[in-house]
mmCIF file of C-alpha atoms and ligand atoms in Angstrom:
data_model
loop_
_atom_site.group_PDB
_atom_site.id
_atom_site.type_symbol
_atom_site.label_atom_id
_atom_site.label_comp_id
_atom_site.label_asym_id
_atom_site.label_seq_id
_atom_site.Cartn_x
_atom_site.Cartn_y
_atom_site.Cartn_z
ATOM 1 C CA UNK A 1 373.006 -49.159 50.047
ATOM 2 C CA UNK A 2 372.524 -50.476 46.558
ATOM 3 C CA UNK A 3 368.745 -50.056 46.198
ATOM 4 C CA UNK A 4 368.713 -52.552 43.327
ATOM 5 C CA UNK A 5 370.140 -55.267 45.561
ATOM 6 C CA UNK A 6 367.545 -54.457 48.208
ATOM 7 C CA UNK A 7 364.710 -54.650 45.668
ATOM 8 C CA UNK A 8 366.082 -57.914 44.266
ATOM 9 C CA UNK A 9 366.057 -59.461 47.757
ATOM 10 C CA UNK A 10 362.471 -58.266 48.299
ATOM 11 C CA UNK A 11 361.424 -59.702 44.911
ATOM 12 C CA UNK A 12 363.028 -63.029 45.789
ATOM 13 C CA UNK A 13 361.091 -63.210 49.047
ATOM 14 C CA UNK A 14 357.849 -62.471 47.207
ATOM 15 C CA UNK A 15 358.639 -64.973 44.441
ATOM 16 C CA UNK A 16 359.139 -67.973 46.729
ATOM 17 C CA UNK A 17 356.492 -67.192 49.348
ATOM 18 C CA UNK A 18 354.520 -70.399 50.067
ATOM 19 C CA UNK A 19 350.792 -70.249 49.297
ATOM 20 C CA UNK A 20 349.621 -72.326 52.216
ATOM 21 C CA UNK A 21 351.714 -71.281 55.233
ATOM 22 C CA UNK A 22 354.025 -68.486 56.381
ATOM 23 C CA UNK A 23 357.750 -68.612 55.821
ATOM 24 C CA UNK A 24 359.846 -69.920 58.720
ATOM 25 C CA UNK A 25 362.414 -67.143 59.194
ATOM 26 C CA UNK A 26 365.527 -68.449 60.967
ATOM 27 C CA UNK A 27 366.570 -65.642 63.294
ATOM 28 C CA UNK A 28 370.008 -66.110 64.915
ATOM 29 C CA UNK A 29 370.366 -62.719 66.617
ATOM 30 C CA UNK A 30 373.161 -61.676 64.225
ATOM 31 C CA UNK A 31 373.247 -58.888 61.627
ATOM 32 C CA UNK A 32 372.319 -61.080 58.647
ATOM 33 C CA UNK A 33 369.173 -62.272 60.360
ATOM 34 C CA UNK A 34 368.294 -58.663 61.237
ATOM 35 C CA UNK A 35 368.569 -57.894 57.532
ATOM 36 C CA UNK A 36 366.187 -60.686 56.493
ATOM 37 C CA UNK A 37 363.737 -59.720 59.227
ATOM 38 C CA UNK A 38 363.558 -56.151 57.884
ATOM 39 C CA UNK A 39 363.394 -57.404 54.285
ATOM 40 C CA UNK A 40 360.500 -59.757 55.080
ATOM 41 C CA UNK A 41 358.593 -56.818 56.582
ATOM 42 C CA UNK A 42 359.358 -54.624 53.539
ATOM 43 C CA UNK A 43 358.289 -57.424 51.193
ATOM 44 C CA UNK A 44 354.991 -57.797 53.049
ATOM 45 C CA UNK A 45 355.270 -61.608 53.059
ATOM 46 C CA UNK A 46 353.780 -63.795 55.803
ATOM 47 C CA UNK A 47 356.467 -65.133 58.109
ATOM 48 C CA UNK A 48 357.102 -66.653 61.492
ATOM 49 C CA UNK A 49 360.504 -65.557 62.862
ATOM 50 C CA UNK A 50 362.036 -68.142 65.201
ATOM 51 C CA UNK A 51 365.221 -68.131 67.240
ATOM 52 C CA UNK A 52 366.512 -71.523 68.360
ATOM 53 C CA UNK A 53 368.106 -71.025 71.741
ATOM 54 C CA UNK A 54 371.205 -73.241 71.971
ATOM 55 C CA UNK A 55 371.864 -72.883 75.748
ATOM 56 C CA UNK A 56 375.367 -71.585 74.892
ATOM 57 C CA UNK A 57 374.352 -68.259 73.370
ATOM 58 C CA UNK A 58 376.032 -65.166 74.820
ATOM 59 C CA UNK A 59 373.809 -63.416 77.396
ATOM 60 C CA UNK A 60 373.808 -60.268 75.214
ATOM 61 C CA UNK A 61 372.363 -62.310 72.335
ATOM 62 C CA UNK A 62 369.682 -63.813 74.578
ATOM 63 C CA UNK A 63 368.598 -60.308 75.720
ATOM 64 C CA UNK A 64 368.800 -58.894 72.209
ATOM 65 C CA UNK A 65 366.614 -61.651 70.770
ATOM 66 C CA UNK A 66 364.109 -61.224 73.606
ATOM 67 C CA UNK A 67 363.891 -57.522 72.767
ATOM 68 C CA UNK A 68 362.482 -58.372 69.311
ATOM 69 C CA UNK A 69 358.705 -58.457 69.676
ATOM 70 C CA UNK A 70 358.093 -60.426 66.472
ATOM 71 C CA UNK A 71 360.642 -63.194 67.169
ATOM 72 C CA UNK A 72 359.578 -66.386 68.906
ATOM 73 C CA UNK A 73 362.220 -68.226 70.969
ATOM 74 C CA UNK A 74 362.342 -72.041 70.849
ATOM 75 C CA UNK A 75 363.961 -73.684 73.866
ATOM 76 C CA UNK A 76 365.518 -77.122 73.262
ATOM 77 C CA UNK A 77 364.638 -80.156 75.377
ATOM 78 C CA UNK A 78 368.335 -80.888 75.954
ATOM 79 C CA UNK A 79 371.146 -78.484 76.866
ATOM 80 C CA UNK A 80 374.635 -78.413 75.374
ATOM 81 C CA UNK A 81 375.986 -79.700 78.726
ATOM 82 C CA UNK A 82 373.647 -82.713 78.682
ATOM 83 C CA UNK A 83 374.369 -83.368 75.006
ATOM 84 C CA UNK A 84 378.121 -83.567 75.643
ATOM 85 C CA UNK A 85 377.547 -86.293 78.263
ATOM 86 C CA UNK A 86 375.081 -88.136 76.038
ATOM 87 C CA UNK A 87 377.333 -88.052 72.945
ATOM 88 C CA UNK A 88 380.462 -89.066 74.974
ATOM 89 C CA UNK A 89 382.637 -86.564 73.129
ATOM 90 C CA UNK A 90 382.958 -82.799 72.704
ATOM 91 C CA UNK A 91 381.410 -81.293 69.571
ATOM 92 C CA UNK A 92 384.088 -80.778 66.913
ATOM 93 C CA UNK A 93 384.393 -79.182 63.493
ATOM 94 C CA UNK A 94 383.779 -82.568 61.896
ATOM 95 C CA UNK A 95 381.153 -83.892 64.323
ATOM 96 C CA UNK A 96 378.846 -80.951 64.906
ATOM 97 C CA UNK A 97 376.139 -82.914 66.667
ATOM 98 C CA UNK A 98 375.089 -79.839 68.671
ATOM 99 C CA UNK A 99 374.022 -78.009 65.513
ATOM 100 C CA UNK A 100 371.855 -80.893 64.404
ATOM 101 C CA UNK A 101 370.217 -81.217 67.862
ATOM 102 C CA UNK A 102 369.962 -77.569 68.864
ATOM 103 C CA UNK A 103 369.577 -75.686 65.594
ATOM 104 C CA UNK A 104 368.932 -77.614 62.427
ATOM 105 C CA UNK A 105 365.944 -79.746 63.412
ATOM 106 C CA UNK A 106 363.669 -76.756 63.367
ATOM 107 C CA UNK A 107 361.899 -75.792 60.173
ATOM 108 C CA UNK A 108 361.672 -79.281 58.616
ATOM 109 C CA UNK A 109 358.907 -79.404 56.014
ATOM 110 C CA UNK A 110 358.852 -75.591 55.875
ATOM 111 C CA UNK A 111 360.150 -72.965 53.510
ATOM 112 C CA UNK A 112 362.898 -71.401 55.593
ATOM 113 C CA UNK A 113 364.300 -67.914 55.005
ATOM 114 C CA UNK A 114 367.931 -67.618 56.073
ATOM 115 C CA UNK A 115 370.538 -64.862 56.124
ATOM 116 C CA UNK A 116 373.173 -67.091 54.476
ATOM 117 C CA UNK A 117 375.636 -65.115 52.375
ATOM 118 C CA UNK A 118 378.154 -66.684 50.005
ATOM 119 C CA UNK A 119 380.765 -64.013 50.815
ATOM 120 C CA UNK A 120 381.082 -65.497 54.303
ATOM 121 C CA UNK A 121 383.124 -68.543 53.307
ATOM 122 C CA UNK A 122 384.222 -70.731 50.406
ATOM 123 C CA UNK A 123 382.225 -73.679 51.772
ATOM 124 C CA UNK A 124 379.094 -71.533 51.789
ATOM 125 C CA UNK A 125 379.717 -70.708 48.117
ATOM 126 C CA UNK A 126 379.808 -74.404 47.327
ATOM 127 C CA UNK A 127 376.845 -75.360 49.486
ATOM 128 C CA UNK A 128 374.437 -72.482 49.055
ATOM 129 C CA UNK A 129 372.632 -70.744 46.274
ATOM 130 C CA UNK A 130 369.550 -68.591 46.157
ATOM 131 C CA UNK A 131 367.507 -71.687 47.055
ATOM 132 C CA UNK A 132 368.726 -74.913 48.673
ATOM 133 C CA UNK A 133 366.668 -78.063 48.858
ATOM 134 C CA UNK A 134 368.267 -80.084 51.632
ATOM 135 C CA UNK A 135 368.953 -83.774 52.027
ATOM 136 C CA UNK A 136 369.087 -86.131 49.064
ATOM 137 C CA UNK A 137 365.851 -85.120 47.365
ATOM 138 C CA UNK A 138 365.597 -87.644 44.530
ATOM 139 C CA UNK A 139 362.008 -86.652 43.786
ATOM 140 C CA UNK A 140 363.045 -83.002 43.692
ATOM 141 C CA UNK A 141 365.791 -83.814 41.220
ATOM 142 C CA UNK A 142 363.359 -85.684 38.993
ATOM 143 C CA UNK A 143 360.940 -82.774 39.143
ATOM 144 C CA UNK A 144 363.755 -80.298 38.379
ATOM 145 C CA UNK A 145 364.573 -82.285 35.251
ATOM 146 C CA UNK A 146 360.919 -82.394 34.192
ATOM 147 C CA UNK A 147 360.656 -78.624 34.608
ATOM 148 C CA UNK A 148 363.979 -77.962 32.917
ATOM 149 C CA UNK A 149 365.136 -76.032 35.995
ATOM 150 C CA UNK A 150 368.833 -75.236 36.265
ATOM 151 C CA UNK A 151 370.240 -76.822 39.365
ATOM 152 C CA UNK A 152 373.460 -78.173 40.844
ATOM 153 C CA UNK A 153 373.969 -80.908 43.425
ATOM 154 C CA UNK A 154 376.288 -79.949 46.269
ATOM 155 C CA UNK A 155 378.602 -82.274 48.263
ATOM 156 C CA UNK A 156 375.845 -82.894 50.816
ATOM 157 C CA UNK A 157 373.552 -84.133 48.028
ATOM 158 C CA UNK A 158 371.247 -81.106 48.238
ATOM 159 C CA UNK A 159 369.921 -79.215 45.238
ATOM 160 C CA UNK A 160 371.169 -75.671 44.719
ATOM 161 C CA UNK A 161 369.194 -73.260 42.513
ATOM 162 C CA UNK A 162 370.487 -69.869 41.521
ATOM 163 C CA UNK A 163 367.600 -68.523 39.456
ATOM 164 C CA UNK A 164 364.277 -67.217 40.592
ATOM 165 C CA UNK A 165 362.561 -67.986 37.306
ATOM 166 C CA UNK A 166 359.263 -69.864 36.868
ATOM 167 C CA UNK A 167 360.874 -73.327 36.951
ATOM 168 C CA UNK A 168 362.626 -72.590 40.227
ATOM 169 C CA UNK A 169 359.385 -71.264 41.743
ATOM 170 C CA UNK A 170 357.425 -74.315 40.643
ATOM 171 C CA UNK A 171 360.112 -76.584 42.019
ATOM 172 C CA UNK A 172 360.047 -74.877 45.417
ATOM 173 C CA UNK A 173 356.257 -75.032 45.416
ATOM 174 C CA UNK A 174 356.474 -78.764 44.678
ATOM 175 C CA UNK A 175 359.152 -79.510 47.271
ATOM 176 C CA UNK A 176 358.341 -77.402 50.274
ATOM 177 C CA UNK A 177 356.041 -79.926 51.934
ATOM 178 C CA UNK A 178 358.401 -82.895 51.616
ATOM 179 C CA UNK A 179 361.783 -81.272 52.097
ATOM 180 C CA UNK A 180 363.437 -78.490 53.989
ATOM 181 C CA UNK A 181 363.688 -75.686 51.460
ATOM 182 C CA UNK A 182 365.964 -72.771 52.268
ATOM 183 C CA UNK A 183 365.494 -69.421 50.550
ATOM 184 C CA UNK A 184 368.537 -67.167 50.902
ATOM 185 C CA UNK A 185 367.484 -63.698 49.668
ATOM 186 C CA UNK A 186 370.781 -61.965 50.577
ATOM 187 C CA UNK A 187 373.014 -64.761 49.278
ATOM 188 C CA UNK A 188 374.953 -62.308 47.071
ATOM 189 C CA UNK A 189 375.259 -59.464 49.619
ATOM 190 C CA UNK A 190 378.590 -58.428 51.086
ATOM 191 C CA UNK A 191 379.124 -57.601 54.736
ATOM 192 C CA UNK A 192 379.230 -53.900 53.797
ATOM 193 C CA UNK A 193 375.841 -54.244 52.042
ATOM 194 C CA UNK A 194 374.346 -55.673 55.242
ATOM 195 C CA UNK A 195 375.711 -52.889 57.466
ATOM 196 C CA UNK A 196 374.621 -50.157 55.045
ATOM 197 C CA UNK A 197 371.154 -51.660 54.835
ATOM 198 C CA UNK A 198 370.807 -51.954 58.624
ATOM 199 C CA UNK A 199 372.061 -48.435 59.181
ATOM 200 C CA UNK A 200 369.594 -47.102 56.583
ATOM 201 C CA UNK A 201 366.734 -48.717 58.523
ATOM 202 C CA UNK A 202 368.084 -47.612 61.921
ATOM 203 C CA UNK A 203 369.029 -51.075 63.188
ATOM 204 C CA UNK A 204 372.287 -51.273 65.180
ATOM 205 C CA UNK A 205 371.943 -55.039 65.563
ATOM 206 C CA UNK A 206 373.358 -57.182 68.376
ATOM 207 C CA UNK A 207 375.374 -55.058 70.876
ATOM 208 C CA UNK A 208 378.200 -57.621 70.726
ATOM 209 C CA UNK A 209 379.268 -56.127 67.380
ATOM 210 C CA UNK A 210 380.035 -52.897 69.207
ATOM 211 C CA UNK A 211 382.245 -54.904 71.597
ATOM 212 C CA UNK A 212 384.431 -56.081 68.706
ATOM 213 C CA UNK A 213 382.714 -59.389 67.894
ATOM 214 C CA UNK A 214 382.577 -60.114 64.168
ATOM 215 C CA UNK A 215 380.492 -63.254 64.429
ATOM 216 C CA UNK A 216 377.513 -63.991 66.660
ATOM 217 C CA UNK A 217 377.215 -67.617 67.640
ATOM 218 C CA UNK A 218 377.545 -70.096 70.439
ATOM 219 C CA UNK A 219 380.240 -69.450 73.041
ATOM 220 C CA UNK A 220 383.125 -71.846 72.351
ATOM 221 C CA UNK A 221 381.750 -73.028 68.978
ATOM 222 C CA UNK A 222 384.340 -75.380 67.442
ATOM 223 C CA UNK A 223 383.705 -73.760 64.051
ATOM 224 C CA UNK A 224 385.156 -70.456 65.298
ATOM 225 C CA UNK A 225 388.876 -69.653 65.195
ATOM 226 C CA UNK A 226 391.109 -70.478 68.147
ATOM 227 C CA UNK A 227 391.642 -66.752 68.812
ATOM 228 C CA UNK A 228 387.900 -66.090 68.851
ATOM 229 C CA UNK A 229 387.293 -68.987 71.254
ATOM 230 C CA UNK A 230 390.049 -67.789 73.621
ATOM 231 C CA UNK A 231 388.514 -64.337 73.593
ATOM 232 C CA UNK A 232 385.036 -65.737 74.304
ATOM 233 C CA UNK A 233 386.206 -67.810 77.261
ATOM 234 C CA UNK A 234 388.139 -64.836 78.669
ATOM 235 C CA UNK A 235 384.941 -62.743 78.547
ATOM 236 C CA UNK A 236 382.609 -65.543 79.697
ATOM 237 C CA UNK A 237 384.574 -67.640 82.256
ATOM 238 C CA UNK A 238 381.342 -69.264 83.542
ATOM 239 C CA UNK A 239 380.881 -70.963 80.159
ATOM 240 C CA UNK A 240 384.426 -72.313 80.390
ATOM 241 C CA UNK A 241 383.629 -73.755 83.853
ATOM 242 C CA UNK A 242 380.407 -75.294 82.519
ATOM 243 C CA UNK A 243 382.221 -76.933 79.601
ATOM 244 C CA UNK A 244 384.892 -78.367 81.931
ATOM 245 C CA UNK A 245 382.185 -79.708 84.278
ATOM 246 C CA UNK A 246 380.314 -81.235 81.324
ATOM 247 C CA UNK A 247 383.560 -82.871 80.098
ATOM 248 C CA UNK A 248 384.129 -84.259 83.631
ATOM 249 C CA UNK A 249 380.638 -85.792 83.603
ATOM 250 C CA UNK A 250 381.249 -87.076 80.075
ATOM 251 C CA UNK A 251 384.423 -88.905 81.250
ATOM 252 C CA UNK A 252 382.458 -90.356 84.208
ATOM 253 C CA UNK A 253 379.764 -91.585 81.858
ATOM 254 C CA UNK A 254 382.339 -93.165 79.545
ATOM 255 C CA UNK A 255 383.714 -95.034 82.578
ATOM 256 C CA UNK A 256 380.227 -96.237 83.566
ATOM 257 C CA UNK A 257 379.772 -97.601 80.050
ATOM 258 C CA UNK A 258 383.176 -99.298 80.149
ATOM 259 C CA UNK A 259 384.531 -97.070 77.378
ATOM 260 C CA UNK A 260 388.155 -95.983 77.840
ATOM 261 C CA UNK A 261 388.840 -92.250 77.738
ATOM 262 C CA UNK A 262 390.369 -91.548 74.354
ATOM 263 C CA UNK A 263 393.395 -89.325 73.675
ATOM 264 C CA UNK A 264 394.784 -89.805 77.173
ATOM 265 C CA UNK A 265 392.129 -87.582 78.786
ATOM 266 C CA UNK A 266 392.014 -87.890 82.558
ATOM 267 C CA UNK A 267 390.037 -84.816 83.573
ATOM 268 C CA UNK A 268 387.500 -82.410 82.136
ATOM 269 C CA UNK A 269 390.274 -79.816 81.958
ATOM 270 C CA UNK A 270 392.352 -82.173 79.752
ATOM 271 C CA UNK A 271 389.382 -82.490 77.399
ATOM 272 C CA UNK A 272 388.834 -78.735 77.419
ATOM 273 C CA UNK A 273 392.474 -78.046 76.526
ATOM 274 C CA UNK A 274 392.440 -80.682 73.779
ATOM 275 C CA UNK A 275 389.228 -79.132 72.498
ATOM 276 C CA UNK A 276 390.931 -75.739 72.301
ATOM 277 C CA UNK A 277 393.714 -77.411 70.319
ATOM 278 C CA UNK A 278 396.219 -77.044 73.131
ATOM 279 C CA UNK A 279 398.908 -79.551 74.013
ATOM 280 C CA UNK A 280 397.111 -80.580 77.186
ATOM 281 C CA UNK A 281 399.707 -83.017 78.544
ATOM 282 C CA UNK A 282 402.851 -81.500 79.941
ATOM 283 C CA UNK A 283 405.942 -83.538 79.183
ATOM 284 C CA UNK A 284 407.304 -84.897 82.447
ATOM 285 C CA UNK A 285 410.735 -86.201 83.335
ATOM 286 C CA UNK A 286 409.260 -89.747 83.259
ATOM 287 C CA UNK A 287 407.984 -89.250 79.692
ATOM 288 C CA UNK A 288 411.493 -88.274 78.577
ATOM 289 C CA UNK A 289 413.034 -91.242 80.402
ATOM 290 C CA UNK A 290 410.546 -93.647 78.822
ATOM 291 C CA UNK A 291 411.248 -92.257 75.358
ATOM 292 C CA UNK A 292 414.979 -92.804 75.866
ATOM 293 C CA UNK A 293 414.528 -96.442 76.787
ATOM 294 C CA UNK A 294 412.216 -97.264 73.832
HETATM 295 S S1 SF4 B 1 378.445 -74.648 69.032
HETATM 296 FE FE1 SF4 B 1 378.713 -74.255 66.836
HETATM 297 S S2 SF4 B 1 378.414 -76.255 65.949
HETATM 298 FE FE2 SF4 B 1 377.459 -76.293 68.008
HETATM 299 S S3 SF4 B 1 375.303 -75.597 67.841
HETATM 300 FE FE3 SF4 B 1 376.503 -73.833 68.193
HETATM 301 S S4 SF4 B 1 376.933 -73.051 66.113
HETATM 302 FE FE4 SF4 B 1 376.381 -75.194 65.899
#
């Protein structure tokens, strides 16, 4: 492991540590969050590590997180299955309401340490820097200009800082009570850096990695690839059944509210197959006949 990179991440954690409260360390149960947990301990900063249980985490992740004595688990007041009925549609790549209900509400008004790495995706490169100030923080922008801090505004309207100089520190200090401030100490690490670091400190991370998983997240997450979702539902058929049941209840609820089922859905299984980007309606002889007469 590149010791310089490790030291840089430790220095970053020390530089942005809030004076008046511990960091909120967002612990997902994946390798990147293991890395920030170890780094926070090495840096000697005050932190509160929290895992937000989504109700669709893999059982292995639930057990792994529970095995971490310094991680607190937050249970949501609504499950994914109830949310689907309430929102009248499945969560999709574009409408990720589950993330905002089950994951992103936590840590508001806190300085949050995350394991976000830019190498993970192009959208992460655009959205994330060493520090992100979320939302549309007009006051933060004004303050950044006053301080002469170098910043960029991402598509979501958040401020992205890539330096950990005095201006950036002062800006974080100024903003952390009004906004959600994310500090990403391993933003420039590669996947190999993370594994080398964990192996150096004797952490094997979530056992799912040893079962061939490359990403730890919710079972069936619409942000995952189709292949990954198929694999997850083959391994966890109970989750598939629960989704189909939730989609059935969602269709019932739409009926009660007088809302027609969109996309020709008739059953929870239709919704499930649409959700997995399958052609859920088989073409029947009648369909062909109707097409011919049109
Ligand atoms: S399923 Fe995906 S989009 Fe929904 S909460 Fe989980 S990670 Fe977020």
